[in-house]
CSV table of C-alpha atoms in Angstrom, one decimal:
chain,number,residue,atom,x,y,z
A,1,UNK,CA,-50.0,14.3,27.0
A,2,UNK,CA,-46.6,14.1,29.1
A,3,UNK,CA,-46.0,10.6,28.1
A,4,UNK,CA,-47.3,10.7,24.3
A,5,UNK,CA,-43.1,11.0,23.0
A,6,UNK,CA,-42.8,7.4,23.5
A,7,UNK,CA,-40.7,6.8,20.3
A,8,UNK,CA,-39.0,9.7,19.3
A,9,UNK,CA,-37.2,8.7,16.6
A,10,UNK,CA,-33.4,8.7,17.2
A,11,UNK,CA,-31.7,6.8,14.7
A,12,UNK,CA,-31.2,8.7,11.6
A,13,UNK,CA,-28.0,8.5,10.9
A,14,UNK,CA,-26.6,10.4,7.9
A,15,UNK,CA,-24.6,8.6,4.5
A,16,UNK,CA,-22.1,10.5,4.3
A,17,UNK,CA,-21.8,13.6,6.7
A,18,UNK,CA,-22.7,12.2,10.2
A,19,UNK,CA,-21.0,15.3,12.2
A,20,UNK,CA,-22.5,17.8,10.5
A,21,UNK,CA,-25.6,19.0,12.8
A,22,UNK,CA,-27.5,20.3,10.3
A,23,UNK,CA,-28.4,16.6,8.7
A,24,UNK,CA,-31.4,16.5,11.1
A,25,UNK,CA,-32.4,20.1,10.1
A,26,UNK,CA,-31.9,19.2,6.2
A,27,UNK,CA,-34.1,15.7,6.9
A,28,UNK,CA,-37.2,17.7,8.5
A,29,UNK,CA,-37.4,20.3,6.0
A,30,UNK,CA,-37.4,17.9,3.0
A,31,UNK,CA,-40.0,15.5,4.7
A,32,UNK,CA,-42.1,18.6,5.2
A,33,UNK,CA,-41.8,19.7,1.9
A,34,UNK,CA,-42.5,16.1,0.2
A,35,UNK,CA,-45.6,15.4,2.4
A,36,UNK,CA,-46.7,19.1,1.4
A,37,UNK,CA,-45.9,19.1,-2.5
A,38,UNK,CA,-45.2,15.1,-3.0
A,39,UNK,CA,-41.8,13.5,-3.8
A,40,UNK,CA,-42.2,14.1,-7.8
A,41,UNK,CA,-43.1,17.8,-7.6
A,42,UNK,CA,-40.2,18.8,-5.1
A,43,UNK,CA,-36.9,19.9,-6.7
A,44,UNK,CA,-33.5,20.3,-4.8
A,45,UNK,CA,-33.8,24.2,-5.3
A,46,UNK,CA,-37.1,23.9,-2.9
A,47,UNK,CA,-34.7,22.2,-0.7
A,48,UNK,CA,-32.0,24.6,-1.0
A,49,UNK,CA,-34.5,27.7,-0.6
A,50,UNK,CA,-35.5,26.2,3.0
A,51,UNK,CA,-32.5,24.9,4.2
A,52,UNK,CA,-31.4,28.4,3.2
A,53,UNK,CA,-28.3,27.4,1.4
A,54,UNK,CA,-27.4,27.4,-2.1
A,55,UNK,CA,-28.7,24.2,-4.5
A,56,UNK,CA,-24.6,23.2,-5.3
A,57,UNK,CA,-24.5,23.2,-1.5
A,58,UNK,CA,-27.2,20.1,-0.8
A,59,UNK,CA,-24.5,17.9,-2.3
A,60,UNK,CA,-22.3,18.3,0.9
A,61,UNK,CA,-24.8,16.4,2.2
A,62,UNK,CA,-26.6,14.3,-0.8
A,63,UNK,CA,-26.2,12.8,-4.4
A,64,UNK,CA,-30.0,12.7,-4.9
A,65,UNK,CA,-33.3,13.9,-4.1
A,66,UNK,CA,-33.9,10.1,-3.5
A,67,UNK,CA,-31.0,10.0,-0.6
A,68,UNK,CA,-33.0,12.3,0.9
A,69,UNK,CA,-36.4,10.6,0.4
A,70,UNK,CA,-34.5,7.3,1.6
A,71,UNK,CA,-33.2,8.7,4.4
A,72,UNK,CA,-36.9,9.9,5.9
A,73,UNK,CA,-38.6,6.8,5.0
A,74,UNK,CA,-35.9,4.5,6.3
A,75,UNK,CA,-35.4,6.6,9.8
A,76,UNK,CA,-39.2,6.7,10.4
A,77,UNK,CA,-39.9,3.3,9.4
A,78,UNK,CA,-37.0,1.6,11.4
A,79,UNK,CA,-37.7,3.7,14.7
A,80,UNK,CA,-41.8,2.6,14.1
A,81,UNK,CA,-40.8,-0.8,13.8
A,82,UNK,CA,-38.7,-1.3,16.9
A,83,UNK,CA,-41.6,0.5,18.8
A,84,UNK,CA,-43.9,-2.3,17.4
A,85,UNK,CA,-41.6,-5.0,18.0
A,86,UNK,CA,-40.9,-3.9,21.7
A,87,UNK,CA,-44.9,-3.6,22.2
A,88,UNK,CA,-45.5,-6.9,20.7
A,89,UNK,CA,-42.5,-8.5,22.7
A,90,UNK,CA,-43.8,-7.7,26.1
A,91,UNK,CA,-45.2,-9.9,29.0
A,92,UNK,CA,-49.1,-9.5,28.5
A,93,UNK,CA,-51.5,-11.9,26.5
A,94,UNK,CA,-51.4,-11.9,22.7
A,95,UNK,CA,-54.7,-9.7,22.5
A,96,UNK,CA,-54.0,-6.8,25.2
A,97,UNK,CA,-50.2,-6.8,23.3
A,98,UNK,CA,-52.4,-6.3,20.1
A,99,UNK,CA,-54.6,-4.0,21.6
A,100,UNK,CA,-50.6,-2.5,22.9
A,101,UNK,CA,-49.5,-2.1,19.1
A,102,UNK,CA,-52.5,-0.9,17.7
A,103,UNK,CA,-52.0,1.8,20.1
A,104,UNK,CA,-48.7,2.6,20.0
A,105,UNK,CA,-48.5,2.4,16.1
A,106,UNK,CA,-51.3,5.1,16.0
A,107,UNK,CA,-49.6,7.2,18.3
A,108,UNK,CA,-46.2,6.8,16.2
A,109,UNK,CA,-47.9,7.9,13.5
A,110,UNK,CA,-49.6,10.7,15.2
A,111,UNK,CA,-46.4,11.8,16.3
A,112,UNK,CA,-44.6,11.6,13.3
A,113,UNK,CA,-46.5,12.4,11.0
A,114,UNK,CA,-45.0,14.5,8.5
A,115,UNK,CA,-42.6,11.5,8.2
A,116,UNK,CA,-45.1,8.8,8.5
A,117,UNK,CA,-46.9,10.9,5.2
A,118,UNK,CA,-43.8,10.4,3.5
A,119,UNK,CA,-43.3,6.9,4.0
A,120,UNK,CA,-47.0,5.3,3.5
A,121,UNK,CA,-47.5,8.4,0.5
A,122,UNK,CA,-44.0,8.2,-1.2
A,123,UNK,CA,-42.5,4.4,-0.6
A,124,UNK,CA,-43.3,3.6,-4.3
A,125,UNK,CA,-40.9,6.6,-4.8
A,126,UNK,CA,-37.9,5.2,-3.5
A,127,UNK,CA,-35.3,3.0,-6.1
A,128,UNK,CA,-36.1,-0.6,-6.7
A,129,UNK,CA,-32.8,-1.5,-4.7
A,130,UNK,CA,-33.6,0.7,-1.8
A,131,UNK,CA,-37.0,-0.5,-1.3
A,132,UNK,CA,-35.9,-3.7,-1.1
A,133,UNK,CA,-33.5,-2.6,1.9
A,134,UNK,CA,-36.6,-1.7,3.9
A,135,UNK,CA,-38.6,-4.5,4.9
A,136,UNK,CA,-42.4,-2.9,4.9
A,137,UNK,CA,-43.6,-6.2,5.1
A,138,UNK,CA,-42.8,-6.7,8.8
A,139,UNK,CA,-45.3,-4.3,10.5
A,140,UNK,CA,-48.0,-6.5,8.7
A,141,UNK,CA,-45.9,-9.7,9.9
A,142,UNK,CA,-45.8,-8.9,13.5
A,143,UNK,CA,-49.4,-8.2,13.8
A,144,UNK,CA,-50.9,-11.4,11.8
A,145,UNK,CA,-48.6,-13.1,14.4
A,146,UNK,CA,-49.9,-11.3,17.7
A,147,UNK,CA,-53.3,-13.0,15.8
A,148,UNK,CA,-52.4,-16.1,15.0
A,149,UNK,CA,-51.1,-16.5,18.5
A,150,UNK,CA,-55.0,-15.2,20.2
A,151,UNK,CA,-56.0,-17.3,17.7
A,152,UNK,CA,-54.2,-20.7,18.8
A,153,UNK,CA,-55.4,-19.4,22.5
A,154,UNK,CA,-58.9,-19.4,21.5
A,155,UNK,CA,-59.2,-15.9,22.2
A,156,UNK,CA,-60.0,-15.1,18.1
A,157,UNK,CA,-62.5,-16.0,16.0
A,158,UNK,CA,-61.6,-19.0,14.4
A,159,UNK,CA,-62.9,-17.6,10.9
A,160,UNK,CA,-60.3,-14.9,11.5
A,161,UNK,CA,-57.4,-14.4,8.4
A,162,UNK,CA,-54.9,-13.5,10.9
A,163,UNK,CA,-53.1,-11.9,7.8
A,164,UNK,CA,-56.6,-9.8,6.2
A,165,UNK,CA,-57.0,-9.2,9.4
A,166,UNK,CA,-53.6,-7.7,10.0
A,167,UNK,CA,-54.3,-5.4,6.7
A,168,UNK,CA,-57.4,-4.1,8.2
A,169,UNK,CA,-55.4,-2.8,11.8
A,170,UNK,CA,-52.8,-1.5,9.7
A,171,UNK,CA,-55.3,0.0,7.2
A,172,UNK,CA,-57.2,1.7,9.7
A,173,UNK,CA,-54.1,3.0,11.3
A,174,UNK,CA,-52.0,4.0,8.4
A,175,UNK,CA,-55.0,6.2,7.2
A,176,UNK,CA,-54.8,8.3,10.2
A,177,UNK,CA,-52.2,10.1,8.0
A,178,UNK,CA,-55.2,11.0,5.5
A,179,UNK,CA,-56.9,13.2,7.8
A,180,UNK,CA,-55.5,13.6,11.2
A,181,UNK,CA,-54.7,17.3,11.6
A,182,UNK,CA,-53.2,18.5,14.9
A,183,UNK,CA,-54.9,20.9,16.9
A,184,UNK,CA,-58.0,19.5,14.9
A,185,UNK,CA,-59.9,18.6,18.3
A,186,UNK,CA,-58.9,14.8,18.4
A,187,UNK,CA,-56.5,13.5,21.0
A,188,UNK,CA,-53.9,11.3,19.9
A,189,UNK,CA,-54.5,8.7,23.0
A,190,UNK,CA,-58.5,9.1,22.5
A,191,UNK,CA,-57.7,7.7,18.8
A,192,UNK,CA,-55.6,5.4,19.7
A,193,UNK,CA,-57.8,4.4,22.6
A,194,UNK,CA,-60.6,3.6,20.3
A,195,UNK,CA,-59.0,2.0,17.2
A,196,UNK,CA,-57.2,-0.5,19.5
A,197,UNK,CA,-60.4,-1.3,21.2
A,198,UNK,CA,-63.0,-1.7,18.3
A,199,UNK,CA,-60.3,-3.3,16.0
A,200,UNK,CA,-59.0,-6.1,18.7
A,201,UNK,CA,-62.5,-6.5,20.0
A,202,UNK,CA,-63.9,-7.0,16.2
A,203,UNK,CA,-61.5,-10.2,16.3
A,204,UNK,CA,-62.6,-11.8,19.6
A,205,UNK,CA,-64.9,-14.6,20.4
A,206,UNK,CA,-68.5,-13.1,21.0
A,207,UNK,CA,-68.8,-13.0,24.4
A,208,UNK,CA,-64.9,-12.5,25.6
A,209,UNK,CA,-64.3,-9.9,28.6
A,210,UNK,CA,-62.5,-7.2,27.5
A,211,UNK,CA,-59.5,-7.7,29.5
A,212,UNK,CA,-58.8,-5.1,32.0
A,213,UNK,CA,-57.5,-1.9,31.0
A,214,UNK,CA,-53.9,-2.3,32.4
A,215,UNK,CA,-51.9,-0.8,30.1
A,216,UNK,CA,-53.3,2.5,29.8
B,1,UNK,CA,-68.0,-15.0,-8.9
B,2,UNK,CA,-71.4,-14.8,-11.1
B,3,UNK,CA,-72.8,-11.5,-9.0
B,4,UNK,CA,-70.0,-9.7,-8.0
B,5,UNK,CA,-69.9,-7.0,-10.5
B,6,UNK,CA,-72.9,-5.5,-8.6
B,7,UNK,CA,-71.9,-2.1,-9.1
B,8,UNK,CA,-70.6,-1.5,-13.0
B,9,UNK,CA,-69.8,2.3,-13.3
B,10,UNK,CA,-71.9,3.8,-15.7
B,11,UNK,CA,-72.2,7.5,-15.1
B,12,UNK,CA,-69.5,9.0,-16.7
B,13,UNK,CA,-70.2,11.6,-18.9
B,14,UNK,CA,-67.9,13.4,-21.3
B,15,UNK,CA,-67.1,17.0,-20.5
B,16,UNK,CA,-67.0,17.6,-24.5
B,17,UNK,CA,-67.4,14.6,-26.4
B,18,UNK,CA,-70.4,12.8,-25.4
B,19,UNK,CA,-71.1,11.0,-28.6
B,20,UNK,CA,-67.2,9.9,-29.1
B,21,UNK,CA,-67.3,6.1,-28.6
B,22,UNK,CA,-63.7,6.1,-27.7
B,23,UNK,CA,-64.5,8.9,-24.3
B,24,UNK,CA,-64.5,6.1,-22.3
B,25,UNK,CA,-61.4,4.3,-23.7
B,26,UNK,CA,-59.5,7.4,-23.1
B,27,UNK,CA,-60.5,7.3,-19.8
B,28,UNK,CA,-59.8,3.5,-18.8
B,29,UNK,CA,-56.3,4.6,-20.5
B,30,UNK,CA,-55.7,7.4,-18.7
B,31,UNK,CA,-56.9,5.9,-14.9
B,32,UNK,CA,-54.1,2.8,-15.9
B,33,UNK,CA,-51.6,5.2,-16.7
B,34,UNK,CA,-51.8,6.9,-13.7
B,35,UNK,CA,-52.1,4.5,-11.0
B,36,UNK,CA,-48.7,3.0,-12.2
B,37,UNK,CA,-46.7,5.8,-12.4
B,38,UNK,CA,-48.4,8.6,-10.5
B,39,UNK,CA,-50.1,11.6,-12.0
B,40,UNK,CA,-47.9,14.3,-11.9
B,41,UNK,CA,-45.4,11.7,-13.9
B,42,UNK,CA,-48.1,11.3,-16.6
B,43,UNK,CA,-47.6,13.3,-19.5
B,44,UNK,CA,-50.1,13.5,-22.2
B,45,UNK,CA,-47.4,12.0,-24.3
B,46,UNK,CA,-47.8,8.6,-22.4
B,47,UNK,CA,-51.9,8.9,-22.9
B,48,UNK,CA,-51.2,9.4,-26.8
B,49,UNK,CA,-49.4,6.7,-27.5
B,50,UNK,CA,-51.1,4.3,-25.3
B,51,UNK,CA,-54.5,6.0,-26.8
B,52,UNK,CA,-53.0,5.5,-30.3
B,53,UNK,CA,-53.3,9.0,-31.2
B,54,UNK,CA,-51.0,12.1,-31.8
B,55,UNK,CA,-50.8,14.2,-28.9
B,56,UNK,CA,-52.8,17.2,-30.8
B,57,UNK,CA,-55.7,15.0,-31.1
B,58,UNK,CA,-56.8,14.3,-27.4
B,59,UNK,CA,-57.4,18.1,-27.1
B,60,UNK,CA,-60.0,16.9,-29.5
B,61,UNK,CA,-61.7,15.6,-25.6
B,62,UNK,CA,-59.9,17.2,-23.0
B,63,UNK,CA,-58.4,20.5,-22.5
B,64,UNK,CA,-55.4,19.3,-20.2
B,65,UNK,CA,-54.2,16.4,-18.3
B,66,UNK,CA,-56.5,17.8,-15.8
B,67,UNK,CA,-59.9,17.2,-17.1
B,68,UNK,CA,-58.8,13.0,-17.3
B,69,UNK,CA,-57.9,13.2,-13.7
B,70,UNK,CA,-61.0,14.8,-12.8
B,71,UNK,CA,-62.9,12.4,-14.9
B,72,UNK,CA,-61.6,9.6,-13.6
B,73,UNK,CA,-62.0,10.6,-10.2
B,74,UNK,CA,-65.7,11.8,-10.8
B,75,UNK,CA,-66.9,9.0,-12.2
B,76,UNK,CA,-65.6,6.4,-9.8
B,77,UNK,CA,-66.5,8.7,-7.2
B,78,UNK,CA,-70.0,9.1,-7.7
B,79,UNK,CA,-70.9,5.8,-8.7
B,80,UNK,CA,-69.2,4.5,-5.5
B,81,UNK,CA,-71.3,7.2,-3.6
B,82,UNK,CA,-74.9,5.7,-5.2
B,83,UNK,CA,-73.7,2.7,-4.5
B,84,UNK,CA,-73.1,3.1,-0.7
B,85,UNK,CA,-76.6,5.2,-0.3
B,86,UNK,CA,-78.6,2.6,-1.8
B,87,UNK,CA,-76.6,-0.4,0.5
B,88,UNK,CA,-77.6,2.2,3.2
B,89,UNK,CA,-80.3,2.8,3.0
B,90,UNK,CA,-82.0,-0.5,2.8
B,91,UNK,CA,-84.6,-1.7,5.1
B,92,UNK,CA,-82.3,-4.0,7.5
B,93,UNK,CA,-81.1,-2.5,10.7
B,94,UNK,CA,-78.3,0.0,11.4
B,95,UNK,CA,-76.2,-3.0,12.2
B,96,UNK,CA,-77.1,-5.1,9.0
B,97,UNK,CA,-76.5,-1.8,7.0
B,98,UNK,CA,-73.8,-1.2,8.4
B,99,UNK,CA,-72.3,-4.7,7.3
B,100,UNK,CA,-73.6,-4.5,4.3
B,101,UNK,CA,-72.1,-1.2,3.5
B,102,UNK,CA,-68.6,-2.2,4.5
B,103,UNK,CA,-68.9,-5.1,2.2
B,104,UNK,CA,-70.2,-3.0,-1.0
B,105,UNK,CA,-67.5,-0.5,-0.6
B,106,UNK,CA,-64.9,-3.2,-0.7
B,107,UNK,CA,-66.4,-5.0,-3.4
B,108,UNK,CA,-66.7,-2.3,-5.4
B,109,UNK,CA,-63.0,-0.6,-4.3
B,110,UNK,CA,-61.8,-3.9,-5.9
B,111,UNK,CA,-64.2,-3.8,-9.1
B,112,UNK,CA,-63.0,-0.3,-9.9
B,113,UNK,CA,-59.2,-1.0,-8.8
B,114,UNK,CA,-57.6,1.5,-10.8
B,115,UNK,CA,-59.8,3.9,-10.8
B,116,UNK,CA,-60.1,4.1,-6.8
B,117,UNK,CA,-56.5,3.9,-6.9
B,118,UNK,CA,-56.3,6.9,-8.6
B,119,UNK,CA,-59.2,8.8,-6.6
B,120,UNK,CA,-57.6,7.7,-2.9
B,121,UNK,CA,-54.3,8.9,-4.0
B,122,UNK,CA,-54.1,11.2,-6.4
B,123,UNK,CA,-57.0,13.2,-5.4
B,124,UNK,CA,-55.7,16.0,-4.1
B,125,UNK,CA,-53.7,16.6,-7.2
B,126,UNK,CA,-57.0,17.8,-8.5
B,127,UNK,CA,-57.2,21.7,-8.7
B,128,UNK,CA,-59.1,23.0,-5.4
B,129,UNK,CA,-62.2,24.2,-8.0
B,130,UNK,CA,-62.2,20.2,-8.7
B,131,UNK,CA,-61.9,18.6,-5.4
B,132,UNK,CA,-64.4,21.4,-4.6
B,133,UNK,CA,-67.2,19.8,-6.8
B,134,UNK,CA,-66.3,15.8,-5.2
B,135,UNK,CA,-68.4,15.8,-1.5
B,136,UNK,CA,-65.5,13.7,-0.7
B,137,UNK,CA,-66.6,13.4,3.1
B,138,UNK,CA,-70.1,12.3,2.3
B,139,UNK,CA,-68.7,8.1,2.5
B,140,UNK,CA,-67.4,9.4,6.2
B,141,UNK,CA,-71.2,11.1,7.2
B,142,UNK,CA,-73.0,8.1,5.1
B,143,UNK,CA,-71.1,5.5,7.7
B,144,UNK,CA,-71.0,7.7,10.8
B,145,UNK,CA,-74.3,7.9,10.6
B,146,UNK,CA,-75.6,4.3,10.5
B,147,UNK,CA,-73.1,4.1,13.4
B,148,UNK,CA,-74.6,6.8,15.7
B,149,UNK,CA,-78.4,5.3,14.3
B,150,UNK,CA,-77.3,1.5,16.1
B,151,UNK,CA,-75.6,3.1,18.9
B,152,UNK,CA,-79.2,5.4,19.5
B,153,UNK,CA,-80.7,1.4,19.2
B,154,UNK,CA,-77.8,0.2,22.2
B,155,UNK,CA,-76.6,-1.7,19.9
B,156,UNK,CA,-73.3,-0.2,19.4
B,157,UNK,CA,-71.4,0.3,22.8
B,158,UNK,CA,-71.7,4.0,24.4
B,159,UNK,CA,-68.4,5.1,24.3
B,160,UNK,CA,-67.6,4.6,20.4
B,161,UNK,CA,-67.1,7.9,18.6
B,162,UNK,CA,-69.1,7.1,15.3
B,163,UNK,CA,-67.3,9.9,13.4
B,164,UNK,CA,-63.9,7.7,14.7
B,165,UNK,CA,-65.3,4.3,14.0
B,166,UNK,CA,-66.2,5.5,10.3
B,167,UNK,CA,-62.7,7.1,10.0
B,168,UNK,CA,-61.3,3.4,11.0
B,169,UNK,CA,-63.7,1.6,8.6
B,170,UNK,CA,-63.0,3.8,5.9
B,171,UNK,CA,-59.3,4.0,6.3
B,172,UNK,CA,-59.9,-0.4,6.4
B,173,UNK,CA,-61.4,-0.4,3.4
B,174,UNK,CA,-59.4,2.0,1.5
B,175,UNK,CA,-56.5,0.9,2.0
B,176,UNK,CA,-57.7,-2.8,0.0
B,177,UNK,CA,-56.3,-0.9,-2.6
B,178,UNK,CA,-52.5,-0.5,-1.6
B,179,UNK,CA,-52.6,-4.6,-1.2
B,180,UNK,CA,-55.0,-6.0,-3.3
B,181,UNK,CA,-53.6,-7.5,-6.6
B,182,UNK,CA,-56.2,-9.6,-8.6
B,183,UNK,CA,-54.9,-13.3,-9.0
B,184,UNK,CA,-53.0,-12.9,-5.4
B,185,UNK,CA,-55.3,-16.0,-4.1
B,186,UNK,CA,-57.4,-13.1,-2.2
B,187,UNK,CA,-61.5,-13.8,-3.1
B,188,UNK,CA,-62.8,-10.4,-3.2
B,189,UNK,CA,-66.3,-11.3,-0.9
B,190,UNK,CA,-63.5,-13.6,2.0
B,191,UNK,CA,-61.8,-9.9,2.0
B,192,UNK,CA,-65.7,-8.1,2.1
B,193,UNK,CA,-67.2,-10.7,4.3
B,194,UNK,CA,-64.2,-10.3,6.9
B,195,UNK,CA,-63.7,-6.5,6.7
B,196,UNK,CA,-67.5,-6.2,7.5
B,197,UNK,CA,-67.6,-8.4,10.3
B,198,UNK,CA,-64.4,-7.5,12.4
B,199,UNK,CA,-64.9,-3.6,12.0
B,200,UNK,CA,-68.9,-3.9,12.6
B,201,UNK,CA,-68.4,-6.7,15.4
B,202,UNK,CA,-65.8,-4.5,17.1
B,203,UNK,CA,-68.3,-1.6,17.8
B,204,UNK,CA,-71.0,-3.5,19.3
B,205,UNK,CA,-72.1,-4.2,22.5
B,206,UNK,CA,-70.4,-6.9,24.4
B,207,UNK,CA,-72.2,-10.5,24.0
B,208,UNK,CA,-74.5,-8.7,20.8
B,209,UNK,CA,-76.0,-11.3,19.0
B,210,UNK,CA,-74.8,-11.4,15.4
B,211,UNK,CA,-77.4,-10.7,13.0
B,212,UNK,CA,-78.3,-14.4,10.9
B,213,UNK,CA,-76.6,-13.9,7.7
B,214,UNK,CA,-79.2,-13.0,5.6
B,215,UNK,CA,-77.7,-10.5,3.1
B,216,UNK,CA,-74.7,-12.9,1.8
């Protein structure tokens, strides 16, 4: 488990009060809260009772709930993606850098995933204008072009929708969230082990070796 | 297109109502409203007006927003559930079943597009009572099972948790509905037909013959 914090994420960085150290600490509690009660049902006075300040307080920090929701969703899903990108940008073959992603998404997930809850439970939450600054399109993107790129190398089934098949990783992934609990007798790696394997290996021509396990 | 409705929801009963022709207008209503906007945003003002009545007159069929939520759930729920036993249950092998399983659940995810929008993700806004009456695992030990029966036949390699594998079908599957729009140049049985093949093909045993096509 040593080496499973391969993405902490490290890039939040606050709208309006960047030097206060308690940003973080405000960020965690109301991601915990929203994956535990959901966006709509949390008020600011929740907030305020955890963060253990008064509710006239939280606007030191915030104008909205939804800075707060943005905020989560936008510092988990930025770190996630330049995990992905990095994975899918190394030297190996298009399928054992798919077999990379698939793993190290699942483990981002795993290892966020109060935030990760928040983001795939609560995008549709978030403001017309700030959804459109986050470009949830691109984990699907990447993928379908790992594919496409096996694909072109023979190494996929040419009946293969790079793109529906791209849905399906990210499906299977993203429902992790759904039911992984931890402590719950799963290992992160043992998931992530076997969703990269029978996901990648569902794409390949019949009869492809499973390249050697190198990465693990 | 001509046999893809092969699994029209017909169970729902009426809590109260049963001889009300309009039970199951109310219902379709209700499911629209919230898979747009969420449930807890649903009031039963929105159902009124959209139902065409006062909001005094739908406790003439429910007692609170509650009951819808639980009906729609139920309904799509159980139907989905017959549905997948009879697919597995058929005489084909684990393997076929298994395909064809993975294919019905799909199809009938995107028959029933708002309501299985509103079970996978506003179930757990049900009250515990509720969710306690929906065997909401039983699609999980339904497909883990036909897994562990073709990997008992070798035909599904040794080290593929089937409890895992179903958990990645599921998740797959499920999550049709967060992408699928009808009209988006998607044909439901290309996104059924893939889905089945890559998440099946990806279990099995390097070089497995795949079964002739007989069930499409």
């Amino acid at each position: 488990m040593v080496n499973r914090r391969r993405a902490p994420r490290t890039d939040t960085a606050p709208p309006f009060r960047a030097d206060d150290g308690r940003w973080q600490e405000l960020l965690e509690i109301a991601a915990r809260i929203f994956a535990r009660k959901g966006y709509r049902s949390t008020t600011l006075q929740d907030i305020a009772d955890e963060f253990g300040v008064l509710k006239g307080s939280l606007y030191h920090y915030i104008r909205s709930k939804d800075d707060l929701l943005f905020e989560v969703v936008r510092s988990v899903f930025s770190t996630g993606l330049d995990n992905l990108r990095r994975l899918a940008g190394s030297e190996h073959d298009p399928v054992e850098r798919l077999r990379a992603v698939i793993r190290g998404h699942v483990l981002y997930l795993i290892d966020n995933l109060v935030e990760t809850t928040v983001l795939l439970h609560e995008f549709d939450q978030l403001s017309d204008e700030r959804r459109a600054e986050i470009p949830i399109r691109e984990y699907q993107t990447i993928i379908a072009g790992l594919i496409a790129d096996a694909k072109a190398d023979g190494l996929v089934k040419p009946d293969v929708d790079p793109q529906l098949a791209a849905l399906a990783v990210l499906g299977a992934a993203n429902w992790v969230y759904r039911w992984f609990r931890p402590g719950g007798g799963r290992m992160p790696e043992e998931i992530a082990n076997q969703y990269a394997d029978m996901l990648v290996d569902g794409m390949l021509v019949r009869g492809e070796l499973r390249p050697a396990s190198g990465l693990r």
